[in-house]
Short mmCIF file of C-alpha atoms in Angstrom, two decimals:
data_model
loop_
_atom_site.label_atom_id
_atom_site.label_comp_id
_atom_site.label_asym_id
_atom_site.label_seq_id
_atom_site.Cartn_x
_atom_site.Cartn_y
_atom_site.Cartn_z
CA MET A 8 136.84 86.19 92.28
CA LEU A 9 133.32 87.17 91.24
CA LEU A 10 133.79 84.96 88.16
CA THR A 11 134.43 82.00 90.35
CA LEU A 12 131.48 82.70 92.60
CA ASP A 13 129.39 83.22 89.45
CA LEU A 14 130.26 79.93 87.81
CA LEU A 15 129.84 78.11 91.14
CA GLY A 16 126.29 79.64 91.51
CA ILE A 17 125.50 78.71 87.88
CA CYS A 18 126.70 75.06 88.60
CA VAL A 19 124.49 74.72 91.64
CA PHE A 20 121.47 76.12 90.01
CA ALA A 21 122.07 73.96 86.93
CA ILE A 22 122.05 70.94 89.23
CA SER A 23 118.73 71.98 90.69
CA GLY A 24 117.30 72.38 87.21
CA GLY A 25 118.61 69.04 86.18
CA LEU A 26 117.07 67.28 89.28
CA VAL A 27 113.63 68.81 88.52
CA ALA A 28 114.07 67.58 84.89
CA VAL A 29 114.95 64.02 85.99
CA ARG A 30 111.90 64.00 88.35
CA ASN A 31 109.76 65.00 85.34
CA GLN A 32 111.25 62.02 83.52
CA LEU A 33 112.80 64.14 80.76
CA ASP A 34 115.50 62.50 78.58
CA ILE A 35 119.09 63.48 78.66
CA LEU A 36 118.72 66.41 76.27
CA GLY A 37 115.80 67.81 78.25
CA VAL A 38 117.88 67.50 81.40
CA VAL A 39 120.84 69.48 79.89
CA VAL A 40 118.52 72.06 78.40
CA LEU A 41 116.63 72.67 81.70
CA ALA A 42 119.93 72.63 83.57
CA MET A 43 121.36 75.41 81.23
CA ALA A 44 118.18 77.50 81.33
CA THR A 45 118.13 77.35 85.09
CA GLY A 46 121.74 78.13 85.62
CA LEU A 47 122.07 80.93 83.02
CA GLY A 48 118.51 82.46 83.03
CA GLY A 49 118.81 84.87 85.95
CA GLY A 50 122.07 86.33 84.82
CA VAL A 51 120.94 86.63 81.20
CA ILE A 52 117.75 88.47 82.21
CA ARG A 53 119.72 90.88 84.32
CA ASP A 54 122.22 91.55 81.49
CA VAL A 55 119.51 92.31 78.97
CA LEU A 56 117.88 94.68 81.49
CA ILE A 57 121.01 96.73 82.11
CA GLY A 58 122.01 96.62 78.44
CA ALA A 59 125.05 94.36 78.91
CA VAL A 60 124.55 92.47 75.60
CA PRO A 61 125.58 90.08 74.41
CA PRO A 62 125.44 88.57 78.00
CA PRO A 63 128.51 86.51 79.17
CA GLY A 64 125.99 83.71 79.62
CA VAL A 65 125.72 83.62 75.93
CA GLU A 66 129.10 84.80 74.69
CA ASP A 67 131.51 83.22 77.03
CA TRP A 68 131.98 79.42 76.51
CA ARG A 69 132.71 78.92 80.16
CA TYR A 70 129.24 80.07 81.05
CA LEU A 71 127.82 77.52 78.58
CA ALA A 72 130.17 74.66 79.46
CA VAL A 73 129.64 74.70 83.30
CA PRO A 74 125.81 74.27 83.24
CA ALA A 75 125.95 71.78 80.32
CA LEU A 76 128.42 69.59 82.26
CA ALA A 77 126.36 70.06 85.46
CA GLY A 78 123.26 68.84 83.63
CA LEU A 79 125.12 65.77 82.17
CA ALA A 80 126.50 64.91 85.63
CA THR A 81 123.01 65.29 87.10
CA PHE A 82 121.69 62.97 84.48
CA ALA A 83 124.35 60.42 85.14
CA TRP A 84 124.53 60.44 88.87
CA HIS A 85 121.04 61.63 89.87
CA PRO A 86 120.35 58.79 92.36
CA ALA A 87 123.44 59.82 94.32
CA LEU A 88 122.50 63.59 94.00
CA GLY A 89 118.97 62.74 95.08
CA ARG A 90 120.17 61.24 98.25
CA LEU A 91 122.15 64.40 98.86
CA GLU A 92 119.14 66.63 98.50
CA ARG A 93 119.66 68.31 101.74
CA VAL A 94 123.21 69.08 100.67
CA VAL A 95 121.80 70.43 97.41
CA ASN A 96 119.42 72.67 99.28
CA VAL A 97 122.21 74.19 101.22
CA PHE A 98 124.19 74.81 98.07
CA ASP A 99 121.03 76.18 96.47
CA ALA A 100 120.61 78.78 99.21
CA ALA A 101 124.28 79.71 99.02
CA GLY A 102 124.00 79.98 95.23
CA LEU A 103 121.07 82.16 95.57
CA GLY A 104 122.99 84.58 97.93
CA MET A 105 125.95 84.64 95.59
CA PHE A 106 123.79 85.46 92.58
CA CYS A 107 121.93 88.17 94.33
CA VAL A 108 125.28 89.77 95.45
CA ALA A 109 126.84 89.42 92.04
CA GLY A 110 123.75 90.68 90.38
CA ALA A 111 123.53 93.78 92.59
CA LEU A 112 127.27 94.53 92.12
CA LYS A 113 126.98 94.24 88.29
CA ALA A 114 123.88 96.48 88.31
CA HIS A 115 125.81 99.00 90.33
CA GLU A 116 128.72 98.91 87.91
CA PHE A 117 126.28 99.86 85.17
CA GLY A 118 125.40 102.96 87.04
CA LEU A 119 122.05 102.04 88.78
CA GLY A 120 121.25 103.31 92.22
CA PRO A 121 121.04 101.07 95.35
CA VAL A 122 117.28 100.26 95.27
CA PRO A 123 117.30 99.14 91.55
CA SER A 124 120.62 97.34 92.14
CA ALA A 125 119.03 95.38 95.02
CA ALA A 126 115.92 94.66 92.90
CA LEU A 127 118.01 93.51 89.95
CA GLY A 128 120.13 91.34 92.33
CA MET A 129 117.08 89.69 93.56
CA LEU A 130 115.77 89.12 90.08
CA THR A 131 119.20 87.49 89.14
CA GLY A 132 118.90 85.18 92.08
CA VAL A 133 115.30 84.03 91.61
CA GLY A 134 115.15 84.29 87.70
CA GLY A 135 116.78 80.96 86.93
CA GLY A 136 114.39 79.10 89.24
CA VAL A 137 111.28 80.85 87.83
CA ILE A 138 112.39 79.83 84.28
CA ARG A 139 113.03 76.20 85.52
CA ASP A 140 109.55 76.04 87.02
CA LEU A 141 107.85 77.62 84.01
CA LEU A 142 109.39 75.21 81.66
CA ALA A 143 108.61 72.29 83.91
CA GLY A 144 104.97 73.35 84.21
CA ARG A 145 105.06 74.25 87.95
CA VAL A 146 104.06 77.43 89.73
CA PRO A 147 107.43 78.95 90.56
CA VAL A 148 108.87 78.07 93.94
CA VAL A 149 109.42 81.79 94.75
CA LEU A 150 105.69 82.40 94.67
CA ARG A 151 104.70 79.23 96.53
CA SER A 152 107.10 79.73 99.48
CA GLY A 153 108.51 83.17 99.03
CA GLU A 154 109.62 83.84 102.61
CA LEU A 155 112.08 81.07 102.61
CA TYR A 156 113.52 82.01 99.21
CA ALA A 157 113.13 85.66 98.24
CA ILE A 158 113.81 87.24 101.68
CA PRO A 159 117.42 85.97 101.87
CA ALA A 160 117.88 86.94 98.28
CA LEU A 161 116.72 90.43 98.87
CA ALA A 162 118.65 90.74 102.07
CA GLY A 163 121.88 89.75 100.42
CA ALA A 164 121.32 92.07 97.47
CA ALA A 165 120.43 94.98 99.70
CA VAL A 166 123.49 94.54 101.78
CA ALA A 167 125.54 94.44 98.71
CA ALA A 168 123.97 97.43 97.18
CA THR A 169 124.24 99.45 100.35
CA GLY A 170 127.80 98.45 100.89
CA VAL A 171 128.86 99.50 97.36
CA GLU A 172 127.11 102.71 97.87
CA LEU A 173 129.10 103.42 100.97
CA GLY A 174 132.28 102.86 98.99
CA LEU A 175 133.25 99.52 100.51
CA SER A 176 135.26 97.16 98.23
CA PRO A 177 133.57 94.16 96.70
CA GLU A 178 135.69 91.78 98.64
CA VAL A 179 134.57 93.20 102.00
CA ILE A 180 130.85 93.08 100.95
CA VAL A 181 130.68 89.54 99.64
CA GLY A 182 131.30 87.94 103.00
CA PRO A 183 128.32 89.14 105.10
CA ALA A 184 126.04 89.42 102.01
CA VAL A 185 126.57 85.70 101.08
CA VAL A 186 126.15 84.58 104.58
CA LEU A 187 122.73 86.32 104.67
CA MET B 6 101.18 113.60 82.39
CA LEU B 7 102.26 110.27 80.70
CA LEU B 8 104.11 109.45 83.94
CA THR B 9 100.96 109.70 86.02
CA LEU B 10 98.94 107.61 83.54
CA ASP B 11 101.83 105.11 83.50
CA LEU B 12 101.98 104.77 87.30
CA LEU B 13 98.20 104.52 87.49
CA GLY B 14 98.14 101.71 84.85
CA ILE B 15 100.92 99.90 86.74
CA CYS B 16 98.90 100.18 90.00
CA VAL B 17 95.80 98.78 88.36
CA PHE B 18 97.58 95.87 86.81
CA ALA B 19 99.57 95.18 90.02
CA ILE B 20 96.18 94.84 91.86
CA SER B 21 94.95 92.40 89.20
CA GLY B 22 98.17 90.36 89.66
CA GLY B 23 97.80 90.50 93.39
CA LEU B 24 94.19 89.29 93.30
CA VAL B 25 95.23 86.30 91.09
CA ALA B 26 97.92 85.55 93.50
CA VAL B 27 95.48 85.68 96.57
CA ARG B 28 93.14 83.25 94.77
CA ASN B 29 96.04 80.93 94.26
CA GLN B 30 96.59 81.07 97.93
CA LEU B 31 100.08 82.48 97.78
CA ASP B 32 101.66 84.05 100.87
CA ILE B 33 102.29 87.76 101.11
CA LEU B 34 105.65 87.69 99.35
CA GLY B 35 104.10 85.76 96.33
CA VAL B 36 101.42 88.26 96.22
CA VAL B 37 103.87 91.22 96.09
CA VAL B 38 106.08 89.45 93.53
CA LEU B 39 103.24 88.61 91.31
CA ALA B 40 101.79 92.13 91.64
CA MET B 41 105.12 93.64 90.65
CA ALA B 42 105.59 91.26 87.74
CA THR B 43 102.16 91.98 86.34
CA GLY B 44 102.43 95.73 86.81
CA LEU B 45 105.90 96.10 85.42
CA GLY B 46 106.17 93.24 82.86
CA GLY B 47 104.61 94.82 79.76
CA GLY B 48 106.58 98.00 79.99
CA VAL B 49 109.93 96.16 80.65
CA ILE B 50 109.41 93.96 77.58
CA ARG B 51 108.67 97.00 75.51
CA ASP B 52 111.72 98.86 76.69
CA VAL B 53 114.04 95.90 76.13
CA LEU B 54 112.70 95.53 72.53
CA ILE B 55 113.26 99.20 71.72
CA GLY B 56 116.61 99.29 73.39
CA ALA B 57 115.55 101.69 76.24
CA VAL B 58 117.69 99.92 78.88
CA PRO B 59 117.82 99.98 81.80
CA PRO B 60 114.03 100.32 81.69
CA PRO B 61 112.40 102.80 84.00
CA GLY B 62 110.57 99.80 85.47
CA VAL B 63 113.88 98.73 86.90
CA GLU B 64 115.76 101.89 87.41
CA ASP B 65 113.13 104.30 88.76
CA TRP B 66 112.19 103.68 92.38
CA ARG B 67 108.66 104.99 91.76
CA TYR B 68 108.05 102.22 89.32
CA LEU B 69 109.12 99.73 91.94
CA ALA B 70 107.31 101.26 94.91
CA VAL B 71 103.89 101.60 93.22
CA PRO B 72 103.32 97.89 92.35
CA ALA B 73 104.91 96.68 95.64
CA LEU B 74 102.55 98.90 97.61
CA ALA B 75 99.60 97.86 95.38
CA GLY B 76 100.59 94.21 96.03
CA LEU B 77 100.69 94.79 99.88
CA ALA B 78 97.40 96.62 99.78
CA THR B 79 95.85 93.78 97.78
CA PHE B 80 97.04 91.28 100.35
CA ALA B 81 95.72 93.32 103.21
CA TRP B 82 92.24 94.31 101.87
CA HIS B 83 91.63 91.54 99.28
CA PRO B 84 88.20 90.68 100.67
CA ALA B 85 87.02 94.27 100.09
CA LEU B 86 88.81 94.35 96.63
CA GLY B 87 87.23 91.02 95.73
CA ARG B 88 83.78 92.46 96.31
CA LEU B 89 84.75 95.28 94.05
CA GLU B 90 85.83 93.01 91.25
CA ARG B 91 83.58 94.64 88.63
CA VAL B 92 85.18 98.00 89.65
CA VAL B 93 88.66 96.35 89.20
CA ASN B 94 87.62 95.02 85.72
CA VAL B 95 86.72 98.60 84.76
CA PHE B 96 90.04 99.86 85.97
CA ASP B 97 91.84 96.97 84.26
CA ALA B 98 90.35 97.91 80.87
CA ALA B 99 91.24 101.50 81.40
CA GLY B 100 94.77 100.46 82.41
CA LEU B 101 95.03 98.38 79.39
CA GLY B 102 94.01 101.28 77.12
CA MET B 103 96.51 103.59 78.93
CA PHE B 104 99.36 101.12 78.57
CA CYS B 105 98.69 100.63 74.94
CA VAL B 106 98.67 104.23 74.25
CA ALA B 107 101.82 104.96 76.35
CA GLY B 108 103.50 101.98 74.82
CA ALA B 109 102.76 103.14 71.24
CA LEU B 110 103.83 106.69 72.02
CA LYS B 111 107.13 105.54 73.56
CA ALA B 112 107.87 103.19 70.66
CA HIS B 113 107.19 106.13 68.28
CA GLU B 114 109.63 108.31 70.23
CA PHE B 115 112.28 105.67 69.56
CA GLY B 116 111.81 105.98 65.93
CA LEU B 117 109.50 103.19 65.03
CA GLY B 118 106.92 103.51 62.32
CA PRO B 119 103.16 103.35 63.05
CA VAL B 120 102.48 99.64 62.57
CA PRO B 121 105.41 98.52 64.79
CA SER B 122 104.36 101.17 67.21
CA ALA B 123 100.78 99.88 67.45
CA ALA B 124 102.15 96.33 67.80
CA LEU B 125 104.50 97.30 70.59
CA GLY B 126 101.72 99.41 72.24
CA MET B 127 99.51 96.28 72.30
CA LEU B 128 102.40 94.07 73.59
CA THR B 129 102.90 96.63 76.42
CA GLY B 130 99.23 96.39 77.30
CA VAL B 131 98.90 92.61 77.33
CA GLY B 132 102.46 91.73 78.37
CA GLY B 133 101.88 92.08 82.16
CA GLY B 134 98.77 89.95 82.15
CA VAL B 135 100.50 87.16 80.17
CA ILE B 136 103.33 87.15 82.61
CA ARG B 137 100.88 87.05 85.50
CA ASP B 138 98.96 84.08 84.01
CA LEU B 139 102.21 82.20 83.05
CA LEU B 140 103.48 82.57 86.70
CA ALA B 141 100.17 81.52 88.06
CA GLY B 142 100.00 78.44 85.83
CA ARG B 143 96.96 79.50 83.69
CA VAL B 144 96.61 79.93 79.98
CA PRO B 145 96.78 83.63 79.42
CA VAL B 146 93.46 85.57 79.33
CA VAL B 147 94.43 87.30 76.13
CA LEU B 148 94.42 83.89 74.36
CA ARG B 149 91.24 82.59 76.04
CA SER B 150 89.09 85.63 75.42
CA GLY B 151 91.07 87.71 73.07
CA GLU B 152 88.22 89.76 71.54
CA LEU B 153 87.30 91.33 74.78
CA TYR B 154 90.83 92.05 75.59
CA ALA B 155 93.25 92.59 72.76
CA ILE B 156 90.97 94.28 70.36
CA PRO B 157 90.59 97.42 72.59
CA ALA B 158 94.26 97.30 73.21
CA LEU B 159 95.06 97.16 69.53
CA ALA B 160 92.57 99.86 68.73
CA GLY B 161 93.92 102.30 71.27
CA ALA B 162 97.51 101.64 70.20
CA ALA B 163 96.50 102.08 66.57
CA VAL B 164 94.75 105.37 67.19
CA ALA B 165 97.76 106.68 69.20
CA ALA B 166 100.32 105.60 66.54
CA THR B 167 98.35 107.07 63.69
CA GLY B 168 97.77 110.26 65.68
CA VAL B 169 101.37 110.81 66.34
CA GLU B 170 102.18 110.03 62.74
CA LEU B 171 99.68 112.80 61.66
CA GLY B 172 101.63 115.20 63.98
CA LEU B 173 99.12 115.53 66.70
CA SER B 174 100.28 116.39 70.13
CA PRO B 175 100.17 113.55 72.76
CA GLU B 176 97.76 115.33 74.90
CA VAL B 177 95.21 115.38 72.09
CA ILE B 178 95.64 111.75 71.30
CA VAL B 179 95.44 110.27 74.72
CA GLY B 180 91.70 111.18 75.12
CA PRO B 181 90.11 109.21 72.34
CA ALA B 182 92.75 106.48 72.50
CA VAL B 183 92.05 105.70 76.14
CA VAL B 184 88.29 105.85 75.70
CA LEU B 185 88.67 103.10 73.05
CA MET C 23 118.12 85.12 50.34
CA LEU C 24 118.26 84.91 54.01
CA LEU C 25 115.18 87.16 54.33
CA THR C 26 113.15 84.76 52.21
CA LEU C 27 114.27 81.83 54.30
CA ASP C 28 113.63 83.74 57.47
CA LEU C 29 110.10 84.64 56.47
CA LEU C 30 109.42 81.06 55.38
CA GLY C 31 110.50 79.77 58.62
CA ILE C 32 108.40 82.33 60.39
CA CYS C 33 105.43 81.23 58.35
CA VAL C 34 105.88 77.56 59.08
CA PHE C 35 106.36 78.13 62.75
CA ALA C 36 103.29 80.36 62.84
CA ILE C 37 101.24 77.73 61.35
CA SER C 38 102.44 75.23 64.01
CA GLY C 39 101.49 77.81 66.74
CA GLY C 40 98.11 78.36 65.10
CA LEU C 41 97.43 74.62 65.03
CA VAL C 42 98.22 74.28 68.72
CA ALA C 43 95.84 77.20 69.45
CA VAL C 44 93.08 75.67 67.41
CA ARG C 45 93.33 72.37 69.24
CA ASN C 46 93.21 74.33 72.57
CA GLN C 47 89.92 75.75 71.25
CA LEU C 48 91.10 79.30 71.28
CA ASP C 49 89.13 81.89 69.35
CA ILE C 50 90.40 83.63 66.22
CA LEU C 51 92.43 86.29 68.10
CA GLY C 52 94.03 83.70 70.33
CA VAL C 53 95.01 81.79 67.16
CA VAL C 54 96.59 84.85 65.59
CA VAL C 55 98.39 85.84 68.72
CA LEU C 56 99.89 82.44 69.34
CA ALA C 57 100.88 82.16 65.74
CA MET C 58 102.69 85.44 65.80
CA ALA C 59 104.40 84.67 69.22
CA THR C 60 105.51 81.26 67.85
CA GLY C 61 106.79 82.62 64.49
CA LEU C 62 108.49 85.70 65.96
CA GLY C 63 109.65 84.53 69.36
CA GLY C 64 112.81 82.79 68.69
CA GLY C 65 114.16 85.58 66.46
CA VAL C 66 113.17 88.32 68.91
CA ILE C 67 114.98 86.56 71.79
CA ARG C 68 118.09 86.24 69.69
CA ASP C 69 117.97 89.80 68.58
CA VAL C 70 117.61 91.09 72.16
CA LEU C 71 120.54 88.95 73.39
CA ILE C 72 122.87 90.30 70.72
CA GLY C 73 121.71 93.80 71.05
CA ALA C 74 120.07 94.02 67.61
CA VAL C 75 117.20 96.26 68.90
CA PRO C 76 114.56 97.05 67.82
CA PRO C 77 114.39 93.50 66.36
CA PRO C 78 113.20 93.18 62.72
CA GLY C 79 110.45 90.95 64.25
CA VAL C 80 109.03 94.13 65.77
CA GLU C 81 110.12 96.94 63.49
CA ASP C 82 109.59 95.38 59.97
CA TRP C 83 105.98 95.16 58.88
CA ARG C 84 106.76 92.06 56.77
CA TYR C 85 107.78 90.26 59.92
CA LEU C 86 104.51 91.18 61.45
CA ALA C 87 102.28 90.49 58.45
CA VAL C 88 103.55 86.98 57.58
CA PRO C 89 102.82 85.28 60.82
CA ALA C 90 99.51 87.19 61.26
CA LEU C 91 98.37 86.00 57.94
CA ALA C 92 99.54 82.49 58.56
CA GLY C 93 97.55 82.52 61.82
CA LEU C 94 94.37 83.65 60.00
CA ALA C 95 94.93 80.97 57.31
CA THR C 96 95.33 78.32 60.00
CA PHE C 97 92.18 79.39 61.64
CA ALA C 98 90.22 79.45 58.32
CA TRP C 99 91.57 76.15 56.91
CA HIS C 100 92.64 74.24 59.93
CA PRO C 101 90.71 71.00 59.07
CA ALA C 102 92.69 70.74 55.83
CA LEU C 103 95.95 71.66 57.57
CA GLY C 104 95.23 69.15 60.27
CA ARG C 105 94.97 66.38 57.61
CA LEU C 106 98.28 67.57 56.30
CA GLU C 107 100.01 67.27 59.75
CA ARG C 108 102.74 65.04 58.48
CA VAL C 109 103.52 67.63 55.77
CA VAL C 110 103.49 70.30 58.45
CA ASN C 111 105.91 68.27 60.49
CA VAL C 112 108.27 68.04 57.58
CA PHE C 113 108.03 71.79 57.09
CA ASP C 114 108.54 72.37 60.91
CA ALA C 115 111.77 70.37 60.87
CA ALA C 116 112.92 72.45 57.74
CA GLY C 117 111.98 75.70 59.43
CA LEU C 118 113.86 74.65 62.51
CA GLY C 119 116.96 74.00 60.38
CA MET C 120 116.62 77.33 58.62
CA PHE C 121 116.11 79.29 61.81
CA CYS C 122 119.15 77.76 63.45
CA VAL C 123 121.21 78.57 60.48
CA ALA C 124 119.92 82.06 60.16
CA GLY C 125 120.36 82.64 63.91
CA ALA C 126 123.92 81.41 63.93
CA LEU C 127 124.78 83.55 60.91
CA LYS C 128 123.33 86.63 62.49
CA ALA C 129 125.11 86.06 65.78
CA HIS C 130 128.29 85.67 63.87
CA GLU C 131 127.73 88.91 62.10
CA PHE C 132 127.45 90.59 65.48
CA GLY C 133 130.85 89.39 66.44
CA LEU C 134 130.12 86.27 68.51
CA GLY C 135 132.53 83.27 68.26
CA PRO C 136 131.49 79.90 66.83
CA VAL C 137 130.29 78.24 70.13
CA PRO C 138 128.12 81.11 71.15
CA SER C 139 126.86 81.55 67.59
CA ALA C 140 125.80 77.84 67.45
CA ALA C 141 124.15 78.15 70.88
CA LEU C 142 122.28 81.29 69.79
CA GLY C 143 121.29 79.60 66.46
CA MET C 144 119.76 76.70 68.47
CA LEU C 145 118.03 79.17 70.85
CA THR C 146 116.45 80.88 67.78
CA GLY C 147 115.27 77.65 66.40
CA VAL C 148 113.73 76.27 69.51
CA GLY C 149 112.62 79.67 71.22
CA GLY C 150 109.33 80.14 69.23
CA GLY C 151 108.15 76.56 70.00
CA VAL C 152 109.03 77.03 73.76
CA ILE C 153 106.96 80.25 73.88
CA ARG C 154 104.11 78.52 72.02
CA ASP C 155 104.04 75.60 74.55
CA LEU C 156 104.35 77.97 77.55
CA LEU C 157 101.45 79.99 76.34
CA ALA C 158 99.42 76.90 75.67
CA GLY C 159 100.13 75.52 79.09
CA ARG C 160 102.23 72.50 78.01
CA VAL C 161 105.68 71.32 78.81
CA PRO C 162 107.85 72.44 75.84
CA VAL C 163 108.37 69.89 73.14
CA VAL C 164 112.06 70.47 73.10
CA LEU C 165 112.20 69.10 76.77
CA ARG C 166 109.85 66.23 76.24
CA SER C 167 111.38 64.73 73.00
CA GLY C 168 114.67 66.67 72.74
CA GLU C 169 116.64 64.21 70.65
CA LEU C 170 114.25 64.49 67.75
CA TYR C 171 114.19 68.31 67.97
CA ALA C 172 117.19 70.01 69.35
CA ILE C 173 119.85 67.74 68.00
CA PRO C 174 119.23 68.70 64.29
CA ALA C 175 118.94 72.28 65.37
CA LEU C 176 122.35 72.29 67.06
CA ALA C 177 123.83 70.25 64.27
CA GLY C 178 122.64 72.84 61.68
CA ALA C 179 123.75 75.76 63.76
CA ALA C 180 127.14 74.21 64.46
CA VAL C 181 127.71 73.55 60.78
CA ALA C 182 126.78 77.15 59.92
CA ALA C 183 128.91 78.65 62.73
CA THR C 184 131.88 76.48 61.75
CA GLY C 185 131.48 77.22 58.06
CA VAL C 186 131.45 80.96 58.65
CA GLU C 187 134.44 80.67 60.82
CA LEU C 188 136.25 79.00 58.00
CA GLY C 189 135.42 81.83 55.72
CA LEU C 190 132.85 80.08 53.51
CA SER C 191 130.26 82.34 51.95
CA PRO C 192 126.68 82.08 53.50
CA GLU C 193 125.25 80.65 50.23
CA VAL C 194 127.64 77.69 50.31
CA ILE C 195 126.76 76.97 54.07
CA VAL C 196 123.11 77.12 53.97
CA GLY C 197 122.72 74.01 51.80
CA PRO C 198 124.22 71.29 53.99
CA ALA C 199 123.22 73.05 57.18
CA VAL C 200 119.55 73.15 56.30
CA VAL C 201 119.67 69.52 55.10
CA LEU C 202 120.92 68.49 58.55
#
């Protein structure tokens, strides 16, 4: 189940990266590259920090194919996606929540305590967006409007980390954590 | 003793990151995030490169709490800290020296020779500032005025790496290296 | 043989980083730092992702000396090198090809399959330039004119990864892959 959530989050983030690339008038390859960097960046940073190398975001072809296709789709249909930007924002927030939860759970699996797990979960959630904004030459969104962005991420990650610590099963935890 | 120096260096760098964030008119969360990234960035890069994962900067709650509190304090009292900027610069240089020394010593512990240890020490010292400036959308200070910044870092790291190689104890080395 | 190609590629990329630094009117230390970051960045990222730590780009003094000397040479003779920019561009493309091939081969050695190997090879080739442009405050070239840049990189890496998979020896593969 986590794999599905993970790929869904990657897809949504990749679309947000692709949209930023389209607005910066990058060509098709720039759009795909930025989409992949945005979708995979947070998870790869987390995996490197916990020693889970090579990261699935590099080794597993599904993790490469999903953001590449999302980038191509964004390039092809970006006028339609642009009109749906509010929908995208909703997905983006959901993706952020999912990433934070997945990041915290994976950090916990690798033996980290609850506080570091929550921190790594948040890093997973915001990492992709930070890379996207750095590559596009913008000050990262998380710094400019952090309350709207990082607080839900940290909340979700904290709930997940606490829940695991208390011995709950992942399936029980994901629900409330993603809602946050 | 190295732990104390390390946390002190992290604190000083976090304050410099927080001050840059305040000047860029970031909100409180942006200030804390930039303070943490500046304080922890150099050490985390070093730890990833020598394979010391998960890095203490992620796993140890003290390494997370110190820069977070420094960021909060910077946000709360930044007018006072701003007046003390020359004091901050002095601390910044001291922190740079401490980081370079600690970085070189840690690299040596992990079996690297003197030249790579010195290079990693320097990277530890300047890494946090580079991350701070990238996130804030500035060309990194180390590139703009390198002599004032990287030369003492490299000198301190070189002294530390050479000293360890000669079999001196860390306590003996830290003195002259930090002074540099 | 791969070591020679690797160092040659590092040298060429370091020159390109040094030239960007000179144009941004950085001082001698800024030029050397940017040259080293450009020359070593791609390989270090690859090594961290596949778990080959500490990376040769940090541990091996030859990997440190080559880009440092290239940076110094660029600073000393940049008017001459500037006139030779078309020559540099040719070398840059060749270096990109070599890096992609070497990156793909190394990833394969560490047990990755052909698609991830090709992706890592491409990342190795473009990584140094992305770091150079981020540090210099520019949107990375690979995003701005991707077709000219990333397509040959991916093609070379794909040829190399496929060739290894088919059991060809590295010497046979490097020829056509670098030409691409």
